[in-house]
mmJSON file of the N, C-alpha and C atoms, coordinates in Angstrom:
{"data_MODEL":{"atom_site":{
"group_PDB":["ATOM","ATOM","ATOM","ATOM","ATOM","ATOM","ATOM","ATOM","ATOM","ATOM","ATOM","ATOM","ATOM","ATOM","ATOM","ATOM","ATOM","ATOM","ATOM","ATOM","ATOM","ATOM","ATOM","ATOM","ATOM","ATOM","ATOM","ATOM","ATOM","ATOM","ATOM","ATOM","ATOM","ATOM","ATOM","ATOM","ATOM","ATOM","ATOM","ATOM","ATOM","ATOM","ATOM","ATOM","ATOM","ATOM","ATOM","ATOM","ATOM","ATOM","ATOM","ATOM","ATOM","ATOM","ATOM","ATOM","ATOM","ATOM","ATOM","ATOM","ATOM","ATOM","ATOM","ATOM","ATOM","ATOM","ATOM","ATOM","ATOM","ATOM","ATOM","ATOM","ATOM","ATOM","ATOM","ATOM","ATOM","ATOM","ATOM","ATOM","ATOM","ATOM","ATOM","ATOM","ATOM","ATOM","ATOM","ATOM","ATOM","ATOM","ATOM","ATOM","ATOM","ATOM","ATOM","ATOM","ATOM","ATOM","ATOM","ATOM","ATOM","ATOM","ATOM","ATOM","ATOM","ATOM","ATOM","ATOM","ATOM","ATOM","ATOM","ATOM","ATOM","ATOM","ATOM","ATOM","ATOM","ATOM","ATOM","ATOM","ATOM","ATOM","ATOM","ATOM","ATOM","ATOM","ATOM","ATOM","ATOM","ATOM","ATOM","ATOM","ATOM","ATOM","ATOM","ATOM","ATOM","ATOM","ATOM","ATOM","ATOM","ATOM","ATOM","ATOM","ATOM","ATOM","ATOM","ATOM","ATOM","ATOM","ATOM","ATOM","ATOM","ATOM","ATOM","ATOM","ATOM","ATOM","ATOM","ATOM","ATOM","ATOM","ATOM","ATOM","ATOM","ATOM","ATOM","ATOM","ATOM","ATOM","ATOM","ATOM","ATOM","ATOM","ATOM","ATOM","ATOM","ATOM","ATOM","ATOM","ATOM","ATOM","ATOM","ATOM","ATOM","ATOM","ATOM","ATOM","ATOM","ATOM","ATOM","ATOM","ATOM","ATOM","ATOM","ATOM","ATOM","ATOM","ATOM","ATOM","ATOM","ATOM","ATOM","ATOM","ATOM","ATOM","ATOM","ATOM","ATOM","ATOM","ATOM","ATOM","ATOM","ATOM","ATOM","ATOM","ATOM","ATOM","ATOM","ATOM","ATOM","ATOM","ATOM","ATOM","ATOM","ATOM","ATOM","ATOM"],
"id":[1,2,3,4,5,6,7,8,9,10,11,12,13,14,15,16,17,18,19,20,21,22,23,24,25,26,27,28,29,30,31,32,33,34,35,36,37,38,39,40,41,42,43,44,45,46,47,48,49,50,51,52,53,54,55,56,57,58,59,60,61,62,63,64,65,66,67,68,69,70,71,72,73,74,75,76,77,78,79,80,81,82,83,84,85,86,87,88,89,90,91,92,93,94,95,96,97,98,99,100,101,102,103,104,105,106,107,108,109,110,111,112,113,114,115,116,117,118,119,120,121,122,123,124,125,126,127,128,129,130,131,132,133,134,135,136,137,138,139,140,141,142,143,144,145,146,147,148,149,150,151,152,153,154,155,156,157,158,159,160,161,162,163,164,165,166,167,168,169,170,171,172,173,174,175,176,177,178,179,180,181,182,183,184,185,186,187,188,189,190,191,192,193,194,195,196,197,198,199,200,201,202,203,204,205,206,207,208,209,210,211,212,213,214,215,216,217,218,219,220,221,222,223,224,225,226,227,228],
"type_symbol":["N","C","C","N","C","C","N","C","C","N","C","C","N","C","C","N","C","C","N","C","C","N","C","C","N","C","C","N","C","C","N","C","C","N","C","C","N","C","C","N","C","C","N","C","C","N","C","C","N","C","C","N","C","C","N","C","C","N","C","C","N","C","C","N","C","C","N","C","C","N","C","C","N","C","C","N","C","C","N","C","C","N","C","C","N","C","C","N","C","C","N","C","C","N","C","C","N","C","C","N","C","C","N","C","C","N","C","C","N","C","C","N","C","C","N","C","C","N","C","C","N","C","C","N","C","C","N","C","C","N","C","C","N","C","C","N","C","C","N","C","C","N","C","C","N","C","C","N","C","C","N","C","C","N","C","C","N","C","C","N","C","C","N","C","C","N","C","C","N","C","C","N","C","C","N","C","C","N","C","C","N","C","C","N","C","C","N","C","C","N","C","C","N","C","C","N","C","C","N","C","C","N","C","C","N","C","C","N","C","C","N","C","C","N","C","C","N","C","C","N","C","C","N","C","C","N","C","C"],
"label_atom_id":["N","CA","C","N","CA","C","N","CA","C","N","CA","C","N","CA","C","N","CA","C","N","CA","C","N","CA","C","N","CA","C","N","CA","C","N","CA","C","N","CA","C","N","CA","C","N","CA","C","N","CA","C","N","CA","C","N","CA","C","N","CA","C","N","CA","C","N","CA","C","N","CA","C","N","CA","C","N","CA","C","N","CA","C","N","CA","C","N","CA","C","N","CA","C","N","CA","C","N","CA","C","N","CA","C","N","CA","C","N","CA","C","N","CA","C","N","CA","C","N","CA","C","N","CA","C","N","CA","C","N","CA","C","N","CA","C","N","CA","C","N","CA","C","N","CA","C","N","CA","C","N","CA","C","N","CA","C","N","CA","C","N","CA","C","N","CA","C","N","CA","C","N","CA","C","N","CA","C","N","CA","C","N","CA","C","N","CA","C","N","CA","C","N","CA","C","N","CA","C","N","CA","C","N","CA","C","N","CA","C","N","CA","C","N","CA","C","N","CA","C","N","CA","C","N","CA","C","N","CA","C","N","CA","C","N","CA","C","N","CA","C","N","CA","C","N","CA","C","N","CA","C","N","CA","C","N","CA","C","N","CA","C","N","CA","C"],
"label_alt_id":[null,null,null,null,null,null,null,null,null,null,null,null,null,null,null,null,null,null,null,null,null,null,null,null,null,null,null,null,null,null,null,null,null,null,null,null,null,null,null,null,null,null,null,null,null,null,null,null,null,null,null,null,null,null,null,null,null,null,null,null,null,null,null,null,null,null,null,null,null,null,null,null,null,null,null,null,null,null,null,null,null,null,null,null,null,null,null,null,null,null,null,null,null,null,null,null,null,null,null,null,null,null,null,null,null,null,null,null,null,null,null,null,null,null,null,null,null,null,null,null,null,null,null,null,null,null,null,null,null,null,null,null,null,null,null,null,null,null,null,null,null,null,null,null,null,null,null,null,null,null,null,null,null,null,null,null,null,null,null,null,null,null,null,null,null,null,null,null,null,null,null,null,null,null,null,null,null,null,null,null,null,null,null,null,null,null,null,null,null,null,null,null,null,null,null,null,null,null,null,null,null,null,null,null,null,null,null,null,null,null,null,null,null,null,null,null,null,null,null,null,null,null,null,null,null,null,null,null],
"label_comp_id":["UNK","UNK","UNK","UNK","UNK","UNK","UNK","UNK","UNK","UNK","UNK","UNK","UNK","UNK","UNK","UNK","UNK","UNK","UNK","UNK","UNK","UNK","UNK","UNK","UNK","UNK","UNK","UNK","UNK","UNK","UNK","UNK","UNK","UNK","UNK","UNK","UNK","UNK","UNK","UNK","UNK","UNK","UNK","UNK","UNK","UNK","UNK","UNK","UNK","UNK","UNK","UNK","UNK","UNK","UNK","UNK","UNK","UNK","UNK","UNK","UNK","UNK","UNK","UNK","UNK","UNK","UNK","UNK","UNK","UNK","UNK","UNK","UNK","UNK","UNK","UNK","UNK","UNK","UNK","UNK","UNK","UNK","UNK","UNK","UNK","UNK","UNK","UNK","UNK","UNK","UNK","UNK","UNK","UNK","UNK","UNK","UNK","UNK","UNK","UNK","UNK","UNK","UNK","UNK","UNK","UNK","UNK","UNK","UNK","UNK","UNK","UNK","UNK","UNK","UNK","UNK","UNK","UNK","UNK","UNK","UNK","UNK","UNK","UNK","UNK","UNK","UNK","UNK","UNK","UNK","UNK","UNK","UNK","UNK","UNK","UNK","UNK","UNK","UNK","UNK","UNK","UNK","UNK","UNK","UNK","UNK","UNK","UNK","UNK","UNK","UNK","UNK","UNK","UNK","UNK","UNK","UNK","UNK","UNK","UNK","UNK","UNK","UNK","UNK","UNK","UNK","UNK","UNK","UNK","UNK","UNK","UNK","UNK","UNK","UNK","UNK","UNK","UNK","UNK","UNK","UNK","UNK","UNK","UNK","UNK","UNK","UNK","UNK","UNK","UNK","UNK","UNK","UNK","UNK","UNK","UNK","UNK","UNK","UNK","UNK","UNK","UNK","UNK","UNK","UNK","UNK","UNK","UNK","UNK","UNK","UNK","UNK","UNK","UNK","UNK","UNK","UNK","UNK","UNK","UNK","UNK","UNK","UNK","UNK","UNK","UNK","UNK","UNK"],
"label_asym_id":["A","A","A","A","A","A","A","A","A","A","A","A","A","A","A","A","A","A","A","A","A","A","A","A","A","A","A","A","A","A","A","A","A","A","A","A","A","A","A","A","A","A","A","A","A","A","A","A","A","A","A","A","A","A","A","A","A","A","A","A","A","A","A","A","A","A","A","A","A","A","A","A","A","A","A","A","A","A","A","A","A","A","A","A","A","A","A","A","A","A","A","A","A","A","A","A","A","A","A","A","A","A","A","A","A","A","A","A","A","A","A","A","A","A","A","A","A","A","A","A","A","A","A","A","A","A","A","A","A","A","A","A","A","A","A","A","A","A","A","A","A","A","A","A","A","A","A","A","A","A","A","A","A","A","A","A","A","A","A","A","A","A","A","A","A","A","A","A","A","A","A","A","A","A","A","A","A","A","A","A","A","A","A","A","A","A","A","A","A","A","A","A","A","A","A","A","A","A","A","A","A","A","A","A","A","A","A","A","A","A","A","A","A","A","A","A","A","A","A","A","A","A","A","A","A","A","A","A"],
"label_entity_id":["1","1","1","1","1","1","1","1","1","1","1","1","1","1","1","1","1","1","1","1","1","1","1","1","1","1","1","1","1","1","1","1","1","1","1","1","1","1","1","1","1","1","1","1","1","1","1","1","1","1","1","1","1","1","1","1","1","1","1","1","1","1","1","1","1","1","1","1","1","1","1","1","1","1","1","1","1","1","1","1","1","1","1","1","1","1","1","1","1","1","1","1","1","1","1","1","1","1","1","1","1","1","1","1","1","1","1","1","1","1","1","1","1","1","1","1","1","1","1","1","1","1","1","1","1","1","1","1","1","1","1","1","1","1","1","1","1","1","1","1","1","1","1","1","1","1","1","1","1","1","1","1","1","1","1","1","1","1","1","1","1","1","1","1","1","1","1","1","1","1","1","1","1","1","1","1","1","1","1","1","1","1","1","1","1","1","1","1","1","1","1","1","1","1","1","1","1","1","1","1","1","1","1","1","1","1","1","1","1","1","1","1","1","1","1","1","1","1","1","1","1","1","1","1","1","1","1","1"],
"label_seq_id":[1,1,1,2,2,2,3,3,3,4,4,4,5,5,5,6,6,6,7,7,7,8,8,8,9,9,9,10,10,10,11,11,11,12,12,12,13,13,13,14,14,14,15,15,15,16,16,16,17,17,17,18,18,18,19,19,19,20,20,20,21,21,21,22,22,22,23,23,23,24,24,24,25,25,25,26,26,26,27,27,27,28,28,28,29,29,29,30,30,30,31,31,31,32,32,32,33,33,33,34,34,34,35,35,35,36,36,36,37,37,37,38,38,38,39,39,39,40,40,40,41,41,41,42,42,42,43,43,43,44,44,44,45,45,45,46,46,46,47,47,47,48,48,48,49,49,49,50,50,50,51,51,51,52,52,52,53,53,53,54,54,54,55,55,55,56,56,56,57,57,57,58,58,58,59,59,59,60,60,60,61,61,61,62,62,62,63,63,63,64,64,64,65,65,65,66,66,66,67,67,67,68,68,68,69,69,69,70,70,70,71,71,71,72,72,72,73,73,73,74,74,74,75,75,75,76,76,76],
"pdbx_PDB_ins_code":[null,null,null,null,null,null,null,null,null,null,null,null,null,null,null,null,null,null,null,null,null,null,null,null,null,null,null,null,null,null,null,null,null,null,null,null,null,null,null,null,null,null,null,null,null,null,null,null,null,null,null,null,null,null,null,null,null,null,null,null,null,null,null,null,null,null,null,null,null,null,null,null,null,null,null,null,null,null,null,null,null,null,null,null,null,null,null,null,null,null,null,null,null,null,null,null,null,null,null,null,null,null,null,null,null,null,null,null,null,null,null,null,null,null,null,null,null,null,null,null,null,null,null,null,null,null,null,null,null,null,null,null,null,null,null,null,null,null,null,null,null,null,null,null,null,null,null,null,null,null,null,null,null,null,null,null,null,null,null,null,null,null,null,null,null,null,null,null,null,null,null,null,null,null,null,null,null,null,null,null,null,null,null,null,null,null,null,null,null,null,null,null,null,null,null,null,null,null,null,null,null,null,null,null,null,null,null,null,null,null,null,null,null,null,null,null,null,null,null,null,null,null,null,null,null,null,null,null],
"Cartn_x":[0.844,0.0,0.895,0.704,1.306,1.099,1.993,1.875,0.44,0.127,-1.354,-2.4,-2.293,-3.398,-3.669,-2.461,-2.491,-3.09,-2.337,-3.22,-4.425,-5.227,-6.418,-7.72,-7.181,-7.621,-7.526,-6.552,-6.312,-7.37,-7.564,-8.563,-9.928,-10.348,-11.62,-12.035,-10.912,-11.141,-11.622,-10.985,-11.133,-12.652,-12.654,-14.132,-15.271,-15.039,-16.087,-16.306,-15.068,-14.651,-16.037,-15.752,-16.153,-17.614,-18.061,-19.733,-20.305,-19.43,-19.895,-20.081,-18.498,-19.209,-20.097,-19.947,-21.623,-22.687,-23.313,-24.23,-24.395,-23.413,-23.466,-24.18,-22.824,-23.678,-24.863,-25.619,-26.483,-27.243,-27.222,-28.084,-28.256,-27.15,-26.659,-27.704,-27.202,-28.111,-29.557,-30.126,-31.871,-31.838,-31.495,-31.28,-31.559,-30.513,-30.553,-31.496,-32.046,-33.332,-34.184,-34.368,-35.639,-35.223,-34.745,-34.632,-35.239,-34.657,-34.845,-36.426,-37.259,-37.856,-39.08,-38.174,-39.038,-39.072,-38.29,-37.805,-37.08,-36.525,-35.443,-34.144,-34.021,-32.136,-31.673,-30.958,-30.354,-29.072,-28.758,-27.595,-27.421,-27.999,-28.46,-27.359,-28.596,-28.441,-26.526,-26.568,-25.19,-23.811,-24.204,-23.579,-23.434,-24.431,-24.293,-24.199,-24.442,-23.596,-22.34,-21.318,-20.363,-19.515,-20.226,-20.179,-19.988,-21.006,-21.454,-19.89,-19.399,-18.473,-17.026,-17.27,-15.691,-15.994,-17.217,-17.63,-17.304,-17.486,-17.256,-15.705,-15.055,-13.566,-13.032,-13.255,-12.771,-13.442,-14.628,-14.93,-14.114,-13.551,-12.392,-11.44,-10.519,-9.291,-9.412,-10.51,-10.336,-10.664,-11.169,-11.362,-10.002,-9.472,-8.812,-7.147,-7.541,-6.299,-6.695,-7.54,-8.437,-7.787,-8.002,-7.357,-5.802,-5.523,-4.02,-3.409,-4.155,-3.582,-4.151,-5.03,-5.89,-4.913,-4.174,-3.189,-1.651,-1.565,-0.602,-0.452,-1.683,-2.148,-1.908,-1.914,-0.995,0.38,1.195,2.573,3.07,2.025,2.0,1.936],
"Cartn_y":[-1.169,0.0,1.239,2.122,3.195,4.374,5.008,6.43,7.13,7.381,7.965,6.908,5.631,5.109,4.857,4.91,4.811,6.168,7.163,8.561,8.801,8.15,7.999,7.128,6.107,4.95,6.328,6.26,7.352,8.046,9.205,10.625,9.414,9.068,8.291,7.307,7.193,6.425,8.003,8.704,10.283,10.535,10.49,11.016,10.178,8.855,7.936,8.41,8.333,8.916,10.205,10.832,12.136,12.183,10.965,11.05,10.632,10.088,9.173,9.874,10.433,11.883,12.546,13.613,14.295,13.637,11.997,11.421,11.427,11.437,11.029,12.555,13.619,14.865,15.389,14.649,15.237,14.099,13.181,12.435,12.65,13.425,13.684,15.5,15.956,17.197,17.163,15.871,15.974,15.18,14.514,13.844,15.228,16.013,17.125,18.121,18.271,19.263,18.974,17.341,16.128,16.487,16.832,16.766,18.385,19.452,20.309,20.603,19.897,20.59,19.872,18.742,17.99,18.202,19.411,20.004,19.459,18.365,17.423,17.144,18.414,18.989,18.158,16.95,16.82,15.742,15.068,14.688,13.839,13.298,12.776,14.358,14.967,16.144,17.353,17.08,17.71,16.465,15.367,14.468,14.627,14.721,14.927,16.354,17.822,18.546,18.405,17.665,17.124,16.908,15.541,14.631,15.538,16.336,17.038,18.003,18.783,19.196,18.373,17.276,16.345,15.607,15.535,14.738,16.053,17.396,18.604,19.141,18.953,18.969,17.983,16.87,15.563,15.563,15.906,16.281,17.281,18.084,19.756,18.924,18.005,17.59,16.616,15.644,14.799,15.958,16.574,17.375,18.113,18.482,19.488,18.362,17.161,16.439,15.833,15.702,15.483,16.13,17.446,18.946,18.731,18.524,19.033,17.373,16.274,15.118,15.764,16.693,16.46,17.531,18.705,19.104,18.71,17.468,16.536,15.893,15.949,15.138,15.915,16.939,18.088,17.896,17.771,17.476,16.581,15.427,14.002,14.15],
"Cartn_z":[0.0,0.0,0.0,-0.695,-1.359,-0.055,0.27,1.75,1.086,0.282,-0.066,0.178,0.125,0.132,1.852,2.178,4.154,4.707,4.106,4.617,4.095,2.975,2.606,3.71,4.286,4.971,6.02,6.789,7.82,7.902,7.02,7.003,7.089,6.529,6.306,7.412,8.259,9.77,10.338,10.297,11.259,10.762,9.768,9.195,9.644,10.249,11.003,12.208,12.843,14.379,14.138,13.275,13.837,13.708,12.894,12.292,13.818,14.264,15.554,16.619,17.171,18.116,17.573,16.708,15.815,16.532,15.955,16.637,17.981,18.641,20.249,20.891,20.133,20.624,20.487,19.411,19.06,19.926,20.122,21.175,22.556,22.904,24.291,24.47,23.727,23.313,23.662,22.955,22.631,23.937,24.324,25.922,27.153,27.315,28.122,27.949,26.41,26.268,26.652,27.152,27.312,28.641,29.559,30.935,31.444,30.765,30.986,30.981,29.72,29.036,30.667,31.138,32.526,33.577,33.627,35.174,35.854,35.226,36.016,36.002,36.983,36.616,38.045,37.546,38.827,38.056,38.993,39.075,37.164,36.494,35.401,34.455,34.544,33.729,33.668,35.578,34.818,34.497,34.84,33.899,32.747,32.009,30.832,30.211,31.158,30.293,30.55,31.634,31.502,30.256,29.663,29.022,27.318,27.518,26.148,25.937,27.29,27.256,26.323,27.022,26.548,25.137,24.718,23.36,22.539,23.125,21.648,21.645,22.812,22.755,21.918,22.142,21.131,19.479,19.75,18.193,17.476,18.226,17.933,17.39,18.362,18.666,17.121,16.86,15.72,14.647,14.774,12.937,12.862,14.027,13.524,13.098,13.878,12.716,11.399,11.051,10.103,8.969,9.437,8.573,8.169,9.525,9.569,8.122,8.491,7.212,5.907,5.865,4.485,3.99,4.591,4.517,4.293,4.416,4.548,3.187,2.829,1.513,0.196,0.141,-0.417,-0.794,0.045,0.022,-1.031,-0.991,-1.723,-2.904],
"occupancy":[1.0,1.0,1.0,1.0,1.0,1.0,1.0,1.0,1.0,1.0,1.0,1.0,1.0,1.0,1.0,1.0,1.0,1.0,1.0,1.0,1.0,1.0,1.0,1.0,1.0,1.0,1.0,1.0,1.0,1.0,1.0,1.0,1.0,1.0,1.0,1.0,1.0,1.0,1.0,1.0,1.0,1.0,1.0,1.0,1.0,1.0,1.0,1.0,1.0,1.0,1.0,1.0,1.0,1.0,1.0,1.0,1.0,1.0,1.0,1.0,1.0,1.0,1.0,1.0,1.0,1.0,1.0,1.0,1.0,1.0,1.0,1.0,1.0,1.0,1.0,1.0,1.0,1.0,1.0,1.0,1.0,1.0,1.0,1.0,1.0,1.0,1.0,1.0,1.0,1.0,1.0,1.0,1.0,1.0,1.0,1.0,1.0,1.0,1.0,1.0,1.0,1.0,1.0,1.0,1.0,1.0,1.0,1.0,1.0,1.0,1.0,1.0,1.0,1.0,1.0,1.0,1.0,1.0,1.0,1.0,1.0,1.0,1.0,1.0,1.0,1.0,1.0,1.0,1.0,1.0,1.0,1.0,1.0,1.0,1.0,1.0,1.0,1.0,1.0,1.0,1.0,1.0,1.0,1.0,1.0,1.0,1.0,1.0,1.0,1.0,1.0,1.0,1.0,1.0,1.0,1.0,1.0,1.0,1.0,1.0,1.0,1.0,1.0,1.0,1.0,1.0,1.0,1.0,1.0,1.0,1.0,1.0,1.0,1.0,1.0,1.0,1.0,1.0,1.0,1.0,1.0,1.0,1.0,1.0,1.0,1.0,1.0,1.0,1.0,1.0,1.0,1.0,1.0,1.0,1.0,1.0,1.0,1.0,1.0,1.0,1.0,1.0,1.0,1.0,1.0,1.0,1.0,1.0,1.0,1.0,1.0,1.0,1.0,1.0,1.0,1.0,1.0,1.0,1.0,1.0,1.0,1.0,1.0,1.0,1.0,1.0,1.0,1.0],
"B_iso_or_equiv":[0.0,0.0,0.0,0.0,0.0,0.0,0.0,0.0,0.0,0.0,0.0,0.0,0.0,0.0,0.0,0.0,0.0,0.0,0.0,0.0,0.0,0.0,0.0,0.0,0.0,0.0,0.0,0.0,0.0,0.0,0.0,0.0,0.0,0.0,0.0,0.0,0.0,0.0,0.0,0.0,0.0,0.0,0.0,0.0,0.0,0.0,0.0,0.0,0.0,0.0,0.0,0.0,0.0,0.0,0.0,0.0,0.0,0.0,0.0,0.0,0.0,0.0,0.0,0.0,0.0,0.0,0.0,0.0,0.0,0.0,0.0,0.0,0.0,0.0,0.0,0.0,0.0,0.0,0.0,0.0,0.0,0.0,0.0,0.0,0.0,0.0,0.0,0.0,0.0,0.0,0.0,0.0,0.0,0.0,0.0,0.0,0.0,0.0,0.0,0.0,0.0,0.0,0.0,0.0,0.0,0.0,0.0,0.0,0.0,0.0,0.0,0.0,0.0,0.0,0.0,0.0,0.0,0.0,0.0,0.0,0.0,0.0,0.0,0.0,0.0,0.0,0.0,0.0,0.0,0.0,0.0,0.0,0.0,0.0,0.0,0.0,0.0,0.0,0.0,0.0,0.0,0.0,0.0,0.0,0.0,0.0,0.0,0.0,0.0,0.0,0.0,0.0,0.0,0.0,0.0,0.0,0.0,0.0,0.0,0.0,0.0,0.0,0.0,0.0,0.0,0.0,0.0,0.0,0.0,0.0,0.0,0.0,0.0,0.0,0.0,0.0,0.0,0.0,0.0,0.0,0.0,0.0,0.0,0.0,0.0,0.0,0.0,0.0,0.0,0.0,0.0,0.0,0.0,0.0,0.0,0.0,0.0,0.0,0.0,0.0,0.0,0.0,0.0,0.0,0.0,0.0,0.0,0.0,0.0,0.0,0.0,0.0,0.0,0.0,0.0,0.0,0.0,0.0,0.0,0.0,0.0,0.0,0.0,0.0,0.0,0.0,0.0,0.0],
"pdbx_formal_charge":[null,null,null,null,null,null,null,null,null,null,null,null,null,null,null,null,null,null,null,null,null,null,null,null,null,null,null,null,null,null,null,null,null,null,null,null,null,null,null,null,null,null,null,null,null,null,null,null,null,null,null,null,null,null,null,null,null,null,null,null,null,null,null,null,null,null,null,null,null,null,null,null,null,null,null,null,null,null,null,null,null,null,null,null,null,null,null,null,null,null,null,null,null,null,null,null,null,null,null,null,null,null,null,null,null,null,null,null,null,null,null,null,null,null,null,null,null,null,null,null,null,null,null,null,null,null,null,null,null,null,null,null,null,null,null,null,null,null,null,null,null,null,null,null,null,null,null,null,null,null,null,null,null,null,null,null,null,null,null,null,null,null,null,null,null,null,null,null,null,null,null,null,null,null,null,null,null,null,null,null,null,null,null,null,null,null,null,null,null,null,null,null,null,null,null,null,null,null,null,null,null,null,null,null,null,null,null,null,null,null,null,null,null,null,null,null,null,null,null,null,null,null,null,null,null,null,null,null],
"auth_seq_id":[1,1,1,2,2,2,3,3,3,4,4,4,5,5,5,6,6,6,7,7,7,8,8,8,9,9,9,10,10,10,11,11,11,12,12,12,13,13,13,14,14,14,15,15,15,16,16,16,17,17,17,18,18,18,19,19,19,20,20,20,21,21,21,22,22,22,23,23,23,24,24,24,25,25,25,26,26,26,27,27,27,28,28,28,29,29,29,30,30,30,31,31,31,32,32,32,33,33,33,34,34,34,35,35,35,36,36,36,37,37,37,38,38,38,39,39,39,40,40,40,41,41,41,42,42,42,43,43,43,44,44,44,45,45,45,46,46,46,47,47,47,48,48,48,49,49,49,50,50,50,51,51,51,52,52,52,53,53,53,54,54,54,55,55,55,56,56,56,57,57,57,58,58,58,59,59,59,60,60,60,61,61,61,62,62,62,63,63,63,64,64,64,65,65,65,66,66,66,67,67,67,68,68,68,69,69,69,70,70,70,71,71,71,72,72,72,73,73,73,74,74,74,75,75,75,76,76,76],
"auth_comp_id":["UNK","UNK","UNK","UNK","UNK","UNK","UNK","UNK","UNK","UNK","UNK","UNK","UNK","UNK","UNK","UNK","UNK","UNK","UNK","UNK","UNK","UNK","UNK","UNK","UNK","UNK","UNK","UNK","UNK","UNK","UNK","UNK","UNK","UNK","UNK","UNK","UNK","UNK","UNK","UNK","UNK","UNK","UNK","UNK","UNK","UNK","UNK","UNK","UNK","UNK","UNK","UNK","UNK","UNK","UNK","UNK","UNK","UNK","UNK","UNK","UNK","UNK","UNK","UNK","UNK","UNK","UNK","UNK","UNK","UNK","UNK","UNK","UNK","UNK","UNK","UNK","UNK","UNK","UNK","UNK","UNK","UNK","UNK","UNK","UNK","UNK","UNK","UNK","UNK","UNK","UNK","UNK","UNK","UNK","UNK","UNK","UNK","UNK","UNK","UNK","UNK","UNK","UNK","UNK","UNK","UNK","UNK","UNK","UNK","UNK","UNK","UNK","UNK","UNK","UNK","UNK","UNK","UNK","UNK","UNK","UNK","UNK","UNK","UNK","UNK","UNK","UNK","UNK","UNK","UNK","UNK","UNK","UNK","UNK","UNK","UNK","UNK","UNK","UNK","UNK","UNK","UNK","UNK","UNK","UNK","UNK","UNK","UNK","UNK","UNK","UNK","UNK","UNK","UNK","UNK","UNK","UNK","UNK","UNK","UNK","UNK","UNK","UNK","UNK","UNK","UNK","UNK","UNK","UNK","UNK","UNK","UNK","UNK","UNK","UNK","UNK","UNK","UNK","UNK","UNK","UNK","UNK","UNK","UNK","UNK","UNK","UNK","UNK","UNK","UNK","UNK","UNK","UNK","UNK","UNK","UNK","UNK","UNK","UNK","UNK","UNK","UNK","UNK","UNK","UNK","UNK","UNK","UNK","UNK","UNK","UNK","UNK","UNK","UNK","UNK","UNK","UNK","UNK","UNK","UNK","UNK","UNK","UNK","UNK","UNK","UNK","UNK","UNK"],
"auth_asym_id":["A","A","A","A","A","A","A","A","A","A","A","A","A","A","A","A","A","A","A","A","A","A","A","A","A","A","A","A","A","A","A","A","A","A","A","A","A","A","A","A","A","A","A","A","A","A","A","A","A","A","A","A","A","A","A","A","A","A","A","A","A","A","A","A","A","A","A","A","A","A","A","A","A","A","A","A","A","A","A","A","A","A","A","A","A","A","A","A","A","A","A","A","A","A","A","A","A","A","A","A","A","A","A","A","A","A","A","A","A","A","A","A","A","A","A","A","A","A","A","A","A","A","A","A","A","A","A","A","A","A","A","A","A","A","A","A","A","A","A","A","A","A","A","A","A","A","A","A","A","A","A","A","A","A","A","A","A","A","A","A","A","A","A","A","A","A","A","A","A","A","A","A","A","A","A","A","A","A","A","A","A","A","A","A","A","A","A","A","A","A","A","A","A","A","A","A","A","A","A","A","A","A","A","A","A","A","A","A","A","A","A","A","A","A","A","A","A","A","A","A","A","A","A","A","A","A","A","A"],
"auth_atom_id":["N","CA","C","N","CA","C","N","CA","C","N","CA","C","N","CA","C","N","CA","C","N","CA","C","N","CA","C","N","CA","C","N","CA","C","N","CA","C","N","CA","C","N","CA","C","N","CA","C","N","CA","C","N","CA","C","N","CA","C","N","CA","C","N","CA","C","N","CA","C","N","CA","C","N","CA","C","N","CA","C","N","CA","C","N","CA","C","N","CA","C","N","CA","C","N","CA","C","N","CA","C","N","CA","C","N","CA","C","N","CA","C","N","CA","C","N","CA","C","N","CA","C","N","CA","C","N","CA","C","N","CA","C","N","CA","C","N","CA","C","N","CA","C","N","CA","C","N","CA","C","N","CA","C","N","CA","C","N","CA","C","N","CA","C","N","CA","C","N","CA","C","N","CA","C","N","CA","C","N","CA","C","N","CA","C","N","CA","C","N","CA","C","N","CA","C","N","CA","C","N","CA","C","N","CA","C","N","CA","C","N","CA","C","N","CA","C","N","CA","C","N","CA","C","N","CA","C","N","CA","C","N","CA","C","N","CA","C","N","CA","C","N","CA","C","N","CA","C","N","CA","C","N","CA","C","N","CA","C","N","CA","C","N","CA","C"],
"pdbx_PDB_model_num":[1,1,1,1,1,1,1,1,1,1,1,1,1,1,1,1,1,1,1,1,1,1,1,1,1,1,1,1,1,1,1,1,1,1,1,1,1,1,1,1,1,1,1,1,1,1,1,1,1,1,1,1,1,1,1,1,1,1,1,1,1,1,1,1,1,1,1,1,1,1,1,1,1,1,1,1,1,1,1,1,1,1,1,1,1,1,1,1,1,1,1,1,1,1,1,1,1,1,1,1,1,1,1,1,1,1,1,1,1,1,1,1,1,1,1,1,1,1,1,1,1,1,1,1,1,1,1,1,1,1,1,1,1,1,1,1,1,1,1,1,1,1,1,1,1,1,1,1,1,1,1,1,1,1,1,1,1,1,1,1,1,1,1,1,1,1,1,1,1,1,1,1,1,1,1,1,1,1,1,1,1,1,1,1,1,1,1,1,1,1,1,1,1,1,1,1,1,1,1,1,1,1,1,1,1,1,1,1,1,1,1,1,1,1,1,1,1,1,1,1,1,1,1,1,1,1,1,1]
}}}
């Protein structure tokens, strides 16, 4: 396998990674609006704006290497 076809596989693993957080946040999201919308802010709820916190840092952290290979891919 050719260094382009590994950094191809690469970006396109990142690009799953990231469909996946996306989903999670957006589940985690309609989860916490469903609590709010119930008056039921308690221990559940700031778990998960917790949670929502560290799923959109890691969604940052994978796109932005995402970038930095698709940039990489340039070079090639």
């Amino acid at each position: 396998m050719s260094k382009l076809e590994v950094m191809k596989e690469y970006i396109g693993a990142l690009r799953t990674y990231l469909g996946i957080l996306g989903a999670m946040l957006l589940g985690l999201g309609a989860g916490l609006s469903k609590l709010v919308l119930d008056n039921e802010i308690g221990v559940l709820f700031w778990i998960g704006c917790f949670l929502s916190i560290v799923f959109m840092f890691l969604f940052y952290l994978v796109a932005k290497a995402m970038h930095r290979d698709i940039e990489k891919l340039e070079d090639l």
